[in-house]
Tab-separated table of C-alpha atoms in Angstrom:
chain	number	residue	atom	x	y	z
A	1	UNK	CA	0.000	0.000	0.000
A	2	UNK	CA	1.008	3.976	-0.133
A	3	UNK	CA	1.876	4.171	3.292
A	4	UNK	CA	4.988	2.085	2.674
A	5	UNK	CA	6.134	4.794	0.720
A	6	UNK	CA	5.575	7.605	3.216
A	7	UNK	CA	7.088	9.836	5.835
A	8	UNK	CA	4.726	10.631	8.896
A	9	UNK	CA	5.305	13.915	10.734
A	10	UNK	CA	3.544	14.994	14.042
A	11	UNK	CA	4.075	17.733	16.643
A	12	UNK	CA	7.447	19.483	16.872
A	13	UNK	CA	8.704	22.919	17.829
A	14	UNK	CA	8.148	25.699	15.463
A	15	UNK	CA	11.231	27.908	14.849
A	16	UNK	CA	9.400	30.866	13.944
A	17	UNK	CA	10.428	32.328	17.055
A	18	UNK	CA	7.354	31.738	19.219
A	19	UNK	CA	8.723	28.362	20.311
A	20	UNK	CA	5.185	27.138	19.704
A	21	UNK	CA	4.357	23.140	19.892
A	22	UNK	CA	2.392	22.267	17.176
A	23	UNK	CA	0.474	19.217	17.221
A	24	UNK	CA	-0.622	19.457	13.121
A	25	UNK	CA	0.013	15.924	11.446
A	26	UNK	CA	1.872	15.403	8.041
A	27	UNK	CA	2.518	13.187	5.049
A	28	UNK	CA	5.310	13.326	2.453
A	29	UNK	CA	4.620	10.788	-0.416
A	30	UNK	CA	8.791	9.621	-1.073
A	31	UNK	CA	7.796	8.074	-4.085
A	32	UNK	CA	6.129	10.949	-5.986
A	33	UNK	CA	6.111	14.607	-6.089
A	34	UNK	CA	7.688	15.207	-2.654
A	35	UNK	CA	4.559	17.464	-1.787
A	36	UNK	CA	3.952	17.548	1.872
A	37	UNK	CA	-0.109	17.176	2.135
A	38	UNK	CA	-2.129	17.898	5.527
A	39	UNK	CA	-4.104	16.747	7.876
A	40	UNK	CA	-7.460	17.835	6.514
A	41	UNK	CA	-9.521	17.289	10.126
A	42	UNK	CA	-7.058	19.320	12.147
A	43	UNK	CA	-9.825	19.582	14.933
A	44	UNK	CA	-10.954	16.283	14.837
A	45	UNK	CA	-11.623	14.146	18.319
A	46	UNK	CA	-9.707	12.594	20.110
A	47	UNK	CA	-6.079	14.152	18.667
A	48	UNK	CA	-2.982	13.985	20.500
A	49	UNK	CA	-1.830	16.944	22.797
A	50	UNK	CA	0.528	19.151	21.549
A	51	UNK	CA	4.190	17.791	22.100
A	52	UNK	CA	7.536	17.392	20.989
A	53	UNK	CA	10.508	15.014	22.103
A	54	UNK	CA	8.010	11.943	21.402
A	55	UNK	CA	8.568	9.121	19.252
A	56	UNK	CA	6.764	8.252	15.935
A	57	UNK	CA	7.502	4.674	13.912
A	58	UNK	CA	5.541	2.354	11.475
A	59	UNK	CA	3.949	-0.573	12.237
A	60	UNK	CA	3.314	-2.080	8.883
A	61	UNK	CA	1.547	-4.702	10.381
A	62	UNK	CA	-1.355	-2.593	11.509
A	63	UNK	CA	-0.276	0.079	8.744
A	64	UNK	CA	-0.606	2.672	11.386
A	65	UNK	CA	1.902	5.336	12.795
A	66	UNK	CA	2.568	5.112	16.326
A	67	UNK	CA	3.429	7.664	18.744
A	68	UNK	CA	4.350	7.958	22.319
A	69	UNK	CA	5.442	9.834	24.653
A	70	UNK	CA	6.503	14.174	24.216
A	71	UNK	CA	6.116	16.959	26.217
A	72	UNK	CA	5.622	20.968	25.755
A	73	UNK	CA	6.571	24.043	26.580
A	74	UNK	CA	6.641	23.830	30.285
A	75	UNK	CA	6.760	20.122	31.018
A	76	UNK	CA	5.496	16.606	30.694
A	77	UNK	CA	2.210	16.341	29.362
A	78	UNK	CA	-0.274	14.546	31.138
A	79	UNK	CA	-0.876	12.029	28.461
A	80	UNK	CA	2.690	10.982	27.709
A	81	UNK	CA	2.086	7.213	28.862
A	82	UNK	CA	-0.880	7.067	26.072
A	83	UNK	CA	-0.136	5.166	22.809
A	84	UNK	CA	-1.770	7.145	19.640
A	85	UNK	CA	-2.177	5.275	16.287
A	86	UNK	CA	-2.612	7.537	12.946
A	87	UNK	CA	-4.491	5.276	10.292
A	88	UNK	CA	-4.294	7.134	7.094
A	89	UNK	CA	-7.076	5.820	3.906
A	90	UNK	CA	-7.759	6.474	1.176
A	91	UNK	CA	-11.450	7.379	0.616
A	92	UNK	CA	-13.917	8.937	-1.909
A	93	UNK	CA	-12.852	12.679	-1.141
A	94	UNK	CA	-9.197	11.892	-0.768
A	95	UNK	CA	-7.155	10.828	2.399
A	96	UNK	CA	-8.871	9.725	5.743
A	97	UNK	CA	-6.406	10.860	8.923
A	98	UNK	CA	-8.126	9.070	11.711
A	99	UNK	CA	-6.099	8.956	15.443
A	100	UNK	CA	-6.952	6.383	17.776
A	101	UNK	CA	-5.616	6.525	21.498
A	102	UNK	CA	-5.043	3.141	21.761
A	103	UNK	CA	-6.023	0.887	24.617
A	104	UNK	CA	-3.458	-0.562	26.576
A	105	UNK	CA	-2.948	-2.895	29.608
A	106	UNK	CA	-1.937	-0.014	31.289
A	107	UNK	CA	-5.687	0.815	32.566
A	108	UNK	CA	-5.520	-2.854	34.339
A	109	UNK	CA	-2.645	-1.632	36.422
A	110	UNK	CA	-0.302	-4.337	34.794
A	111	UNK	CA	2.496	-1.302	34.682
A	112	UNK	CA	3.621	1.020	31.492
A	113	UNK	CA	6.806	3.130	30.586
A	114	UNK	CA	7.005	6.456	33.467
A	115	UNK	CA	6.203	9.567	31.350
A	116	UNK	CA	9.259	10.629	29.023
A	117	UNK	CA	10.218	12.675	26.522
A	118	UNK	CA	13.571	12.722	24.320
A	119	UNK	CA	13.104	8.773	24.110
A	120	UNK	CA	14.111	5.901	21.083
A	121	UNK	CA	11.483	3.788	19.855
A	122	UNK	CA	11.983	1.274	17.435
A	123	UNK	CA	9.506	-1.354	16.022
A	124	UNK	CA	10.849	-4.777	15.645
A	125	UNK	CA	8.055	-7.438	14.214
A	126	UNK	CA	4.628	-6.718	16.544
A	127	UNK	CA	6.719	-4.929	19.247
A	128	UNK	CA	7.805	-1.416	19.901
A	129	UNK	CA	10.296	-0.882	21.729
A	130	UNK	CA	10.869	2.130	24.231
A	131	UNK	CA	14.520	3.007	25.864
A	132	UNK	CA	15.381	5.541	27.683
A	133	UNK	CA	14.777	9.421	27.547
A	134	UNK	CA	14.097	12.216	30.318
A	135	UNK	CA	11.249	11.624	32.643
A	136	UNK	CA	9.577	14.208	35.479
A	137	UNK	CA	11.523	16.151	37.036
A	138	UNK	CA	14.681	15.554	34.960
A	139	UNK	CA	14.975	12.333	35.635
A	140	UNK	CA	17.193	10.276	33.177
A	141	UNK	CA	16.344	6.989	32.439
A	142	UNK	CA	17.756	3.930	30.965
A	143	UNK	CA	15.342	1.755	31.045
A	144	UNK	CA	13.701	-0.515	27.980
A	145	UNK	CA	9.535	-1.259	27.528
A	146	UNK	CA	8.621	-3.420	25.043
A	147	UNK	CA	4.804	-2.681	23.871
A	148	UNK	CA	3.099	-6.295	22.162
A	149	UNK	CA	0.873	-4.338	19.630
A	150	UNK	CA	-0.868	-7.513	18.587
A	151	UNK	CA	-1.733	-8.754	22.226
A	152	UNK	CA	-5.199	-9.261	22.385
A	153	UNK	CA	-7.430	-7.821	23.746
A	154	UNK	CA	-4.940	-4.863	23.982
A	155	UNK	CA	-1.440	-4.043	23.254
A	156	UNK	CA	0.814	-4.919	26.506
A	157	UNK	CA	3.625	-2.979	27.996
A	158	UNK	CA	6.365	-5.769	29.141
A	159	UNK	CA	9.353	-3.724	31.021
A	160	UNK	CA	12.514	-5.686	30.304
A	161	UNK	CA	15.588	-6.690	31.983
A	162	UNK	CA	18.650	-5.728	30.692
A	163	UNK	CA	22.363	-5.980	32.097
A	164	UNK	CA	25.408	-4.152	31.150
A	165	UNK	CA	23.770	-1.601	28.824
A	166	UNK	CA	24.949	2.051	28.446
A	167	UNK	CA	24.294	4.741	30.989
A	168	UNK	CA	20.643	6.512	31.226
A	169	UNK	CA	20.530	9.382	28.689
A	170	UNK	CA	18.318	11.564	26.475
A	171	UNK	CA	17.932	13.314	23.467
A	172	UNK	CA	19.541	10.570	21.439
């Protein structure tokens, strides 16, 4: 499909000078024009907060975008431990951005990542993983998740033991 051949952008820091954190969602076809088109339901329920300093990969899979994690101007956000998918179809009027918080084991109290921002992610098969970053109050972390996105009858957060690694930083 198309989305194989795209690049997802969400969120970010404007460098206009205001500093502002955007939370406007983008597509750049790599295989065509190299046009960057919209999101066309910019106020559309439920959207992400604003952020930046979150993570963004491809599950092709699911052929969804998923993001976690961010913060803004002024902090952690309070929904930086929610998992957003972006479904993009095509439909009879052109595209179809959809976001989906996504439900994870989380709300059973299982345990999920602490809030972070400045974080890797990586998707690896059905998993993505989550290392590292800065959490509240400065806190650096080193510290690996792995989320199951094809656990049923929600994706699972699994935090995973790791020896010898490198120390906790951010912004990598």
């Amino acid at each position: 499909g198309t989305q194989f051949k795209n690049l997802h952008l969400f969120g970010g820091r404007e460098t206009d000078g205001t500093e502002g954190v955007m939370n406007d969602a983008r597509l750049l076809n790599l295989h065509q024009l190299l046009v960057w088109e919209s999101d066309q339901t910019p106020g559309a329920s439920p959207r992400p907060a604003v952020r930046h300093g979150h993570s963004s990969v491809f599950h092709a899979f699911s052929g969804r975008t998923i993001m976690f994690g961010g913060t803004r101007t002024g902090g952690l956000i309070n929904d930086n431990n929610k998992v957003w998918g972006l479904f993009i179809e095509n439909g009879h009027q052109g595209q179809d951005w959809k976001w989906l918080e996504l439900t994870t084991d989380e709300h059973q109290g299982i345990g999920y990542p602490p809030a972070r921002h400045r974080h890797t992610a990586v998707i690896v098969d059905n998993s993505m993983f989550v290392w590292g970053g800065e959490g509240a109050s400065g806190t650096v972390l080193n510290d690996l998740w792995r989320l199951d996105l094809v656990a049923t009858p929600n994706p699972k957060w699994t935090k995973l033991t790791v020896s010898g690694g490198p120390a906790a930083r951010y912004g990598h």
